[in-house]
Amino acid sequence: MSAGQRFMLPCARRVTAGLGKGLPGLSERSTKRFISLKSLFAPPPPAGETAVGSKQRVVIKQDDLFHQLSKSPIKEMRQKGLLIQEHGCCPTCVHETSASTGQAATREPMFECPDCGYPTHCSAEHWAADKSRHSEQCGYLRESNEDEHDLRSGRTLREFEFPSAQLPEVVVNFKSWDTFLYTRSFTNVESARAMRHVSKVLTYPITIGATLHQYSPFTLGSGLTPEGLKSMTALRTTIKEHELARSEKELEMQQTPLRIFILGARAEAMLPPHLYLQLSYLLPSSSMMVYFVGPESIPTADETRSTIAVSPRLALKYHKGYFHDVIWNFAPFDPFTDVFFLFSPGIGHPKGRAGWQPTIEKLLETKCPIFATGFHQEDMDNDVAALTEDFGSEMDWLLKPQGNPFASLKRDFGIRNLSEWAIANWGIYGFRGKRYEVQRK
């Protein structure tokens, strides 16, 4: 089969997944994937949060961002503390009970750490006994505490005033967040906290853009395999054709747009649509259609699917359901125009592995490049190990597992266990269904 040949796929089997034990409304996959972007786009706090009768928004000064959650001036932060107390557990109790009976205890963490402000233990005594272990995460929790209050402080968040299209003569540097933001003229990102805010929302579109761009940090000498180079050359050939067609309107209208599929979409589908313009600005000559596919990908509850035209060259499409069930909406596929992204999918997680298998089977049949990310080293290693065990003979590696230079700079913590943390898109790797088989005589 030639590289550009399109083909149809057979019907997929329907796979259902039940709800896991945990917070109401959360699926089993959701219980692992606890990154949320809600805090970045929450509405301003109500005026009643200040003095009685005040009409002003809540304003927290920059030198007063730290608050214990139960005493926070922000109602949403107080509610977060109550949620942790309701669903969390004291790590000291868990450790002591597990050591003596082999079963974990579930005492609520009612005591707030004076250093990070989070309810971490059931009592001051248990907090003191666990202080050396808690200190490993305490600094990050305090950082998260201050970041969350900063987002709700009432100040003008100028770091979210993003630049528009790039000048043709200015080259974007994808070495790191620092070089990227500088060469893309993000002039309002002036502090580490602002960097964390911005990276958390841009990690998704910029990870996609950095992977597809001709100046991608992923090269033959930096993790890209020979098979990966073949797949990326196919996609970049199409991108180059788009550039050459800009000078002739008739030819430009005949170009096939890039199709970017984001499977298992959750937080990335909840981003304000205009943020994906930053992806479009990196490939300004290409028309792109971004498909968010997954049971939790719909931005509004009353729609089964929707389309948002962000610009003349960028459209976002939302499909509710599993990819292997709705595949007929997208087939046929072309390795020259189609690419898949799985952001922290949890392929190797015990509760998600079986659910992902029918989707991976269909993905490999497309012969299109697939890129996936992980929360941290262990999460990525588990996914890679599961792929190797389940599909090793049917796939080629395109990008060796490695750290992602455009991972979020912010740590997110689980409600049930504050010692569990995740960094959106911490690592990245790529694979694809085998293009051919070699038979030895």
Short mmCIF file of C-alpha atoms in Angstrom, two decimals:
data_model
loop_
_atom_site.label_atom_id
_atom_site.label_comp_id
_atom_site.label_asym_id
_atom_site.label_seq_id
_atom_site.Cartn_x
_atom_site.Cartn_y
_atom_site.Cartn_z
CA MET A 1 0.00 0.00 0.00
CA SER A 2 1.38 3.40 -0.96
CA ALA A 3 1.88 6.06 1.69
CA GLY A 4 -0.94 8.27 0.45
CA GLN A 5 -3.52 5.56 -0.22
CA ARG A 6 -6.83 5.96 1.57
CA PHE A 7 -8.79 2.94 2.77
CA MET A 8 -11.95 2.10 4.61
CA LEU A 9 -12.04 0.38 7.96
CA PRO A 10 -14.36 -2.43 9.11
CA CYS A 11 -17.00 -1.82 11.73
CA ALA A 12 -15.72 -1.72 15.26
CA ARG A 13 -17.13 -3.66 18.17
CA ARG A 14 -18.99 -1.66 20.75
CA VAL A 15 -17.28 -1.58 24.12
CA THR A 16 -19.00 -0.19 27.16
CA ALA A 17 -17.35 0.99 30.33
CA GLY A 18 -19.08 1.30 33.68
CA LEU A 19 -18.62 3.93 36.27
CA GLY A 20 -15.88 3.37 38.79
CA LYS A 21 -16.11 3.74 42.52
CA GLY A 22 -15.41 7.30 43.55
CA LEU A 23 -16.89 10.70 43.10
CA PRO A 24 -20.35 10.68 41.50
CA GLY A 25 -20.28 11.06 37.74
CA LEU A 26 -16.63 10.18 37.27
CA SER A 27 -15.73 7.24 35.05
CA GLU A 28 -12.94 4.83 35.91
CA ARG A 29 -10.57 6.59 33.57
CA SER A 30 -11.54 9.93 35.08
CA THR A 31 -10.61 8.79 38.56
CA LYS A 32 -7.01 8.57 37.42
CA ARG A 33 -6.92 11.62 35.25
CA PHE A 34 -7.55 14.44 37.69
CA ILE A 35 -6.19 17.43 35.78
CA SER A 36 -8.78 20.19 35.57
CA LEU A 37 -8.73 23.55 33.82
CA LYS A 38 -11.80 24.91 35.61
CA SER A 39 -9.82 27.20 37.86
CA LEU A 40 -8.26 29.03 34.91
CA PHE A 41 -11.58 30.10 33.48
CA ALA A 42 -13.80 30.34 36.53
CA PRO A 43 -16.12 33.38 36.66
CA PRO A 44 -15.11 36.31 38.87
CA PRO A 45 -15.97 35.85 42.56
CA PRO A 46 -19.27 37.40 43.65
CA ALA A 47 -19.16 40.85 45.17
CA GLY A 48 -20.64 39.58 48.43
CA GLU A 49 -17.35 37.91 49.32
CA THR A 50 -15.97 41.23 50.58
CA ALA A 51 -17.42 43.60 53.15
CA VAL A 52 -21.18 43.64 53.55
CA GLY A 53 -22.80 45.76 50.87
CA SER A 54 -19.59 46.09 48.87
CA LYS A 55 -19.95 46.19 45.10
CA GLN A 56 -16.28 45.44 44.42
CA ARG A 57 -14.86 42.16 43.18
CA VAL A 58 -12.68 40.25 45.59
CA VAL A 59 -9.12 41.50 45.30
CA ILE A 60 -6.28 39.59 46.92
CA LYS A 61 -3.00 41.43 46.93
CA GLN A 62 0.00 39.73 45.39
CA ASP A 63 1.78 39.61 48.75
CA ASP A 64 -1.23 37.92 50.39
CA LEU A 65 -1.95 34.96 48.11
CA PHE A 66 -1.42 32.20 50.68
CA HIS A 67 -4.46 31.16 52.72
CA GLN A 68 -5.48 28.01 54.48
CA LEU A 69 -8.34 26.63 52.41
CA SER A 70 -10.87 26.76 55.25
CA LYS A 71 -10.08 30.45 55.82
CA SER A 72 -9.77 31.48 52.19
CA PRO A 73 -11.65 34.63 51.12
CA ILE A 74 -12.63 32.73 47.96
CA LYS A 75 -15.70 30.53 48.34
CA GLU A 76 -14.55 28.07 45.67
CA MET A 77 -11.30 27.44 47.54
CA ARG A 78 -13.18 26.78 50.78
CA GLN A 79 -15.36 24.31 48.91
CA LYS A 80 -12.27 22.60 47.53
CA GLY A 81 -11.00 22.12 51.07
CA LEU A 82 -14.31 20.55 52.11
CA LEU A 83 -14.16 18.24 49.09
CA ILE A 84 -10.70 17.03 50.10
CA GLN A 85 -11.86 16.47 53.67
CA GLU A 86 -14.85 14.48 52.45
CA HIS A 87 -13.08 12.24 49.92
CA GLY A 88 -9.47 12.23 51.14
CA CYS A 89 -7.71 10.25 53.84
CA CYS A 90 -4.93 10.77 56.35
CA PRO A 91 -1.68 9.25 55.00
CA THR A 92 -0.39 8.53 58.50
CA CYS A 93 -3.52 6.52 59.30
CA VAL A 94 -3.20 4.66 56.01
CA HIS A 95 0.44 3.84 56.66
CA GLU A 96 -0.11 2.71 60.25
CA THR A 97 -3.20 0.64 59.49
CA SER A 98 -1.68 -0.99 56.41
CA ALA A 99 1.39 -1.96 58.40
CA SER A 100 -0.64 -3.60 61.16
CA THR A 101 -3.66 -5.11 59.36
CA GLY A 102 -2.82 -4.94 55.70
CA GLN A 103 -5.87 -2.73 55.02
CA ALA A 104 -5.90 1.02 54.44
CA ALA A 105 -7.82 3.29 56.81
CA THR A 106 -10.06 6.11 55.60
CA ARG A 107 -9.96 8.76 58.33
CA GLU A 108 -10.74 12.19 56.92
CA PRO A 109 -7.93 14.77 56.71
CA MET A 110 -9.41 17.49 58.92
CA PHE A 111 -6.10 19.13 59.91
CA GLU A 112 -4.71 21.77 57.56
CA CYS A 113 -0.95 21.91 57.12
CA PRO A 114 0.20 25.38 58.26
CA ASP A 115 2.83 25.43 55.51
CA CYS A 116 0.75 24.55 52.43
CA GLY A 117 -2.78 25.32 53.67
CA TYR A 118 -4.29 22.03 52.44
CA PRO A 119 -6.15 19.57 54.71
CA THR A 120 -3.57 16.80 54.72
CA HIS A 121 -3.92 14.80 57.98
CA CYS A 122 -6.51 13.86 60.56
CA SER A 123 -4.70 15.62 63.41
CA ALA A 124 -1.71 17.79 64.27
CA GLU A 125 -0.03 14.75 65.82
CA HIS A 126 -0.29 12.70 62.63
CA TRP A 127 0.87 15.69 60.58
CA ALA A 128 3.97 16.04 62.77
CA ALA A 129 4.68 12.31 62.56
CA ASP A 130 4.47 12.43 58.76
CA LYS A 131 6.19 15.79 58.27
CA SER A 132 9.36 14.43 56.63
CA ARG A 133 7.36 12.55 54.02
CA HIS A 134 4.83 15.33 53.53
CA SER A 135 7.65 17.84 52.97
CA GLU A 136 8.29 16.20 49.57
CA GLN A 137 5.03 17.65 48.27
CA CYS A 138 4.40 20.51 50.69
CA GLY A 139 6.23 23.12 48.64
CA TYR A 140 4.34 22.17 45.48
CA LEU A 141 1.04 22.25 47.36
CA ARG A 142 1.78 25.73 48.67
CA GLU A 143 2.69 26.81 45.15
CA SER A 144 -0.63 25.40 43.93
CA ASN A 145 -2.45 27.15 46.77
CA GLU A 146 -1.01 30.54 45.81
CA ASP A 147 -1.55 29.93 42.09
CA GLU A 148 -5.23 29.10 42.62
CA HIS A 149 -5.76 32.20 44.72
CA ASP A 150 -3.90 34.32 42.18
CA LEU A 151 -6.24 33.19 39.40
CA ARG A 152 -9.19 34.31 41.51
CA SER A 153 -7.57 37.39 43.00
CA GLY A 154 -9.44 39.83 40.77
CA ARG A 155 -6.31 41.18 39.10
CA THR A 156 -6.14 41.55 35.33
CA LEU A 157 -4.51 38.37 34.03
CA ARG A 158 -2.38 39.98 31.35
CA GLU A 159 -0.42 36.78 30.75
CA PHE A 160 -3.50 35.45 28.94
CA GLU A 161 -3.31 38.26 26.38
CA PHE A 162 -1.75 36.11 23.66
CA PRO A 163 -0.07 37.31 20.45
CA SER A 164 -1.73 36.90 17.07
CA ALA A 165 -0.19 35.65 13.82
CA GLN A 166 3.56 35.33 13.53
CA LEU A 167 5.47 37.51 11.08
CA PRO A 168 6.72 35.37 8.15
CA GLU A 169 10.34 36.39 8.69
CA VAL A 170 10.36 35.45 12.41
CA VAL A 171 11.30 31.83 13.16
CA VAL A 172 9.78 30.11 16.18
CA ASN A 173 12.21 28.31 18.48
CA PHE A 174 10.82 25.08 19.98
CA LYS A 175 13.67 24.27 22.32
CA SER A 176 11.74 25.13 25.49
CA TRP A 177 8.89 27.21 26.87
CA ASP A 178 11.29 30.11 27.38
CA THR A 179 12.51 30.22 23.79
CA PHE A 180 9.05 29.57 22.40
CA LEU A 181 7.36 32.35 24.36
CA TYR A 182 10.16 34.75 23.49
CA THR A 183 10.17 34.06 19.74
CA ARG A 184 6.35 34.10 19.66
CA SER A 185 6.30 37.49 21.45
CA PHE A 186 4.42 36.53 24.62
CA THR A 187 5.46 39.81 26.19
CA ASN A 188 3.15 39.61 29.24
CA VAL A 189 4.56 36.42 30.74
CA GLU A 190 6.88 37.99 33.27
CA SER A 191 7.03 35.59 36.23
CA ALA A 192 7.27 31.90 37.06
CA ARG A 193 3.65 31.96 38.23
CA ALA A 194 2.52 33.47 34.94
CA MET A 195 4.51 30.76 33.13
CA ARG A 196 2.65 28.08 35.07
CA HIS A 197 -0.72 29.64 34.26
CA VAL A 198 0.05 29.91 30.56
CA SER A 199 1.73 26.53 30.15
CA LYS A 200 -1.21 24.70 31.71
CA VAL A 201 -3.60 25.83 28.97
CA LEU A 202 -1.17 25.96 26.05
CA THR A 203 0.47 22.58 26.66
CA TYR A 204 -2.15 20.91 24.44
CA PRO A 205 -2.08 23.09 21.28
CA ILE A 206 1.67 23.74 21.50
CA THR A 207 2.55 20.07 21.98
CA ILE A 208 0.63 19.39 18.77
CA GLY A 209 2.25 22.29 16.94
CA ALA A 210 5.76 21.43 18.10
CA THR A 211 5.31 17.85 16.90
CA LEU A 212 4.11 18.80 13.42
CA HIS A 213 6.29 21.85 12.75
CA GLN A 214 9.31 21.63 10.46
CA TYR A 215 11.47 22.99 13.30
CA SER A 216 10.15 20.42 15.76
CA PRO A 217 12.42 19.57 18.73
CA PHE A 218 11.81 15.90 17.93
CA THR A 219 14.44 15.00 15.34
CA LEU A 220 16.44 11.93 14.33
CA GLY A 221 19.06 12.82 16.90
CA SER A 222 16.47 13.49 19.60
CA GLY A 223 14.23 10.46 19.78
CA LEU A 224 12.62 10.41 16.33
CA THR A 225 13.08 7.01 14.69
CA PRO A 226 13.59 6.38 10.94
CA GLU A 227 9.95 5.26 10.74
CA GLY A 228 8.98 8.40 12.58
CA LEU A 229 10.84 10.50 10.05
CA LYS A 230 8.87 8.84 7.25
CA SER A 231 5.55 9.63 8.90
CA MET A 232 6.49 13.21 9.73
CA THR A 233 7.85 13.77 6.21
CA ALA A 234 4.46 12.74 4.81
CA LEU A 235 2.61 15.23 7.03
CA ARG A 236 5.13 18.02 6.42
CA THR A 237 4.89 17.46 2.68
CA THR A 238 1.22 18.31 2.92
CA ILE A 239 1.99 21.35 5.08
CA LYS A 240 4.54 22.50 2.46
CA GLU A 241 1.96 22.04 -0.30
CA HIS A 242 -0.37 24.30 1.66
CA GLU A 243 2.35 26.96 1.79
CA LEU A 244 3.02 26.77 -1.94
CA ALA A 245 -0.69 26.92 -2.75
CA ARG A 246 -1.18 30.24 -0.94
CA SER A 247 -0.10 32.16 -4.04
CA GLU A 248 -2.87 30.65 -6.21
CA LYS A 249 -6.40 30.87 -4.86
CA GLU A 250 -7.80 28.16 -7.11
CA LEU A 251 -5.06 25.74 -6.11
CA GLU A 252 -5.47 26.68 -2.47
CA MET A 253 -9.17 25.76 -2.54
CA GLN A 254 -8.28 22.27 -3.75
CA GLN A 255 -5.99 21.49 -0.83
CA THR A 256 -7.03 18.83 1.67
CA PRO A 257 -6.96 20.16 5.25
CA LEU A 258 -4.95 18.58 8.03
CA ARG A 259 -7.07 16.46 10.34
CA ILE A 260 -5.91 16.29 13.95
CA PHE A 261 -7.76 13.76 16.10
CA ILE A 262 -7.61 14.07 19.89
CA LEU A 263 -8.96 10.84 21.36
CA GLY A 264 -10.22 10.43 24.90
CA ALA A 265 -10.56 14.21 25.04
CA ARG A 266 -11.43 15.77 28.38
CA ALA A 267 -9.65 18.88 29.66
CA GLU A 268 -8.27 19.69 26.19
CA ALA A 269 -11.82 19.78 24.81
CA MET A 270 -12.91 22.21 27.54
CA LEU A 271 -10.39 24.89 26.59
CA PRO A 272 -11.81 28.11 25.15
CA PRO A 273 -11.75 27.55 21.36
CA HIS A 274 -9.66 30.65 20.66
CA LEU A 275 -6.68 29.08 22.44
CA TYR A 276 -6.29 26.68 19.52
CA LEU A 277 -5.54 29.67 17.33
CA GLN A 278 -2.02 29.40 18.77
CA LEU A 279 -1.75 26.06 16.94
CA SER A 280 -3.08 27.63 13.75
CA TYR A 281 -0.53 30.47 13.98
CA LEU A 282 2.30 27.92 13.99
CA LEU A 283 1.07 26.47 10.67
CA PRO A 284 -0.46 29.61 9.13
CA SER A 285 -0.86 28.27 5.59
CA SER A 286 -2.68 25.09 6.55
CA SER A 287 -6.38 24.61 7.02
CA MET A 288 -6.95 22.39 10.04
CA MET A 289 -9.81 20.43 11.50
CA VAL A 290 -9.34 19.36 15.12
CA TYR A 291 -11.57 16.48 16.20
CA PHE A 292 -12.23 15.91 19.90
CA VAL A 293 -13.45 12.34 20.27
CA GLY A 294 -14.48 10.72 23.54
CA PRO A 295 -17.43 10.14 25.85
CA GLU A 296 -16.60 13.35 27.75
CA SER A 297 -15.59 15.59 24.85
CA ILE A 298 -18.79 17.58 24.32
CA PRO A 299 -18.57 21.17 25.65
CA THR A 300 -22.34 21.41 26.18
CA ALA A 301 -24.53 18.74 27.76
CA ASP A 302 -27.40 18.85 25.27
CA GLU A 303 -25.43 18.11 22.09
CA THR A 304 -24.30 14.83 20.59
CA ARG A 305 -21.86 16.60 18.30
CA SER A 306 -20.99 20.15 17.35
CA THR A 307 -18.67 22.22 15.22
CA ILE A 308 -17.01 25.53 16.08
CA ALA A 309 -15.43 27.59 13.31
CA VAL A 310 -12.64 29.42 15.15
CA SER A 311 -11.18 31.06 12.03
CA PRO A 312 -11.34 30.59 8.24
CA ARG A 313 -8.52 28.03 8.59
CA LEU A 314 -9.42 26.33 11.87
CA ALA A 315 -12.49 24.35 12.88
CA LEU A 316 -13.06 22.34 16.05
CA LYS A 317 -15.35 19.32 15.90
CA TYR A 318 -16.69 17.44 18.91
CA HIS A 319 -17.83 13.81 18.73
CA LYS A 320 -19.24 12.09 21.81
CA GLY A 321 -18.39 8.40 21.91
CA TYR A 322 -15.50 5.98 21.63
CA PHE A 323 -13.38 6.23 18.50
CA HIS A 324 -13.92 2.57 17.58
CA ASP A 325 -17.68 3.17 17.71
CA VAL A 326 -17.81 6.41 15.69
CA ILE A 327 -14.99 5.63 13.28
CA TRP A 328 -17.32 5.70 10.29
CA ASN A 329 -17.70 9.44 10.78
CA PHE A 330 -14.03 9.90 9.89
CA ALA A 331 -12.93 7.11 7.50
CA PRO A 332 -11.12 6.91 5.10
CA PHE A 333 -7.76 7.96 6.56
CA ASP A 334 -4.64 9.30 4.92
CA PRO A 335 -1.15 9.31 6.54
CA PHE A 336 -0.38 12.49 4.59
CA THR A 337 -3.15 14.52 6.25
CA ASP A 338 -4.25 12.69 9.41
CA VAL A 339 -2.55 12.46 12.81
CA PHE A 340 -3.76 11.29 16.24
CA PHE A 341 -3.00 12.59 19.73
CA LEU A 342 -3.82 10.83 23.00
CA PHE A 343 -3.18 13.14 25.94
CA SER A 344 -2.39 11.11 29.06
CA PRO A 345 -4.75 8.30 28.04
CA GLY A 346 -3.89 5.77 30.74
CA ILE A 347 -3.53 2.92 28.25
CA GLY A 348 -1.61 0.87 30.80
CA HIS A 349 -3.87 1.62 33.76
CA PRO A 350 -5.65 -1.53 35.03
CA LYS A 351 -9.07 0.14 34.78
CA GLY A 352 -8.49 1.59 31.31
CA ARG A 353 -6.41 -0.97 29.46
CA ALA A 354 -9.24 -3.19 28.20
CA GLY A 355 -11.29 -0.15 27.18
CA TRP A 356 -8.47 1.24 25.06
CA GLN A 357 -7.64 -1.99 23.21
CA PRO A 358 -10.37 -1.81 20.51
CA THR A 359 -9.47 1.83 19.85
CA ILE A 360 -5.75 1.05 19.52
CA GLU A 361 -6.57 -1.79 17.12
CA LYS A 362 -8.40 0.60 14.81
CA LEU A 363 -5.74 3.28 15.17
CA LEU A 364 -3.03 0.89 14.03
CA GLU A 365 -5.06 -0.04 10.96
CA THR A 366 -5.04 3.57 9.77
CA LYS A 367 -1.22 3.56 9.42
CA CYS A 368 -1.32 7.21 10.52
CA PRO A 369 1.07 8.59 13.17
CA ILE A 370 -0.14 8.45 16.77
CA PHE A 371 1.39 10.51 19.57
CA ALA A 372 0.57 10.04 23.24
CA THR A 373 1.65 11.69 26.48
CA GLY A 374 1.97 10.70 30.13
CA PHE A 375 1.48 12.40 33.51
CA HIS A 376 4.93 11.39 34.74
CA GLN A 377 7.63 8.78 34.13
CA GLU A 378 5.73 5.90 35.74
CA ASP A 379 2.51 6.72 33.91
CA MET A 380 4.31 6.86 30.56
CA ASP A 381 6.29 3.68 31.25
CA ASN A 382 3.07 1.81 32.10
CA ASP A 383 1.43 2.90 28.85
CA VAL A 384 4.47 2.00 26.76
CA ALA A 385 4.74 -1.41 28.44
CA ALA A 386 1.05 -2.13 27.80
CA LEU A 387 1.36 -1.15 24.13
CA THR A 388 4.44 -3.31 23.71
CA GLU A 389 2.79 -6.30 25.36
CA ASP A 390 -0.56 -6.01 23.55
CA PHE A 391 0.46 -4.71 20.12
CA GLY A 392 4.25 -4.95 19.88
CA SER A 393 4.28 -7.08 16.72
CA GLU A 394 1.74 -4.82 14.98
CA MET A 395 3.36 -1.41 15.46
CA ASP A 396 6.44 0.68 14.77
CA TRP A 397 7.78 3.25 17.21
CA LEU A 398 7.92 6.75 15.75
CA LEU A 399 9.17 8.71 18.77
CA LYS A 400 11.00 7.14 21.67
CA PRO A 401 9.48 7.92 25.09
CA GLN A 402 11.00 11.12 26.45
CA GLY A 403 10.26 14.30 28.36
CA ASN A 404 8.05 16.82 26.59
CA PRO A 405 9.56 20.34 26.43
CA PHE A 406 6.01 21.71 26.34
CA ALA A 407 4.63 19.92 29.36
CA SER A 408 2.61 21.98 31.80
CA LEU A 409 4.77 23.64 34.44
CA LYS A 410 2.04 23.22 37.04
CA ARG A 411 1.52 20.16 39.24
CA ASP A 412 -2.02 18.97 39.83
CA PHE A 413 -2.98 16.95 42.88
CA GLY A 414 -5.63 14.30 43.42
CA ILE A 415 -8.58 15.07 45.69
CA ARG A 416 -8.44 11.63 47.31
CA ASN A 417 -4.70 11.58 47.90
CA LEU A 418 -2.63 14.77 47.93
CA SER A 419 0.56 12.74 47.64
CA GLU A 420 -0.48 11.78 44.10
CA TRP A 421 0.44 14.37 41.51
CA ALA A 422 0.31 14.78 37.77
CA ILE A 423 1.84 17.12 35.19
CA ALA A 424 -0.16 17.47 31.99
CA ASN A 425 1.80 16.04 29.05
CA TRP A 426 4.96 15.45 31.11
CA GLY A 427 6.31 12.93 28.58
CA ILE A 428 5.62 12.07 24.96
CA TYR A 429 6.06 9.11 22.62
CA GLY A 430 4.80 8.09 19.18
CA PHE A 431 3.86 4.92 17.31
CA ARG A 432 2.03 3.70 14.20
CA GLY A 433 0.71 0.50 12.68
CA LYS A 434 3.32 -1.40 10.68
CA ARG A 435 3.38 -0.28 7.04
CA TYR A 436 4.78 -3.54 5.69
CA GLU A 437 6.02 -6.93 6.79
CA VAL A 438 9.34 -8.48 5.89
CA GLN A 439 9.34 -12.23 5.45
CA ARG A 440 12.62 -14.09 5.60
CA LYS A 441 13.09 -17.31 3.63
#
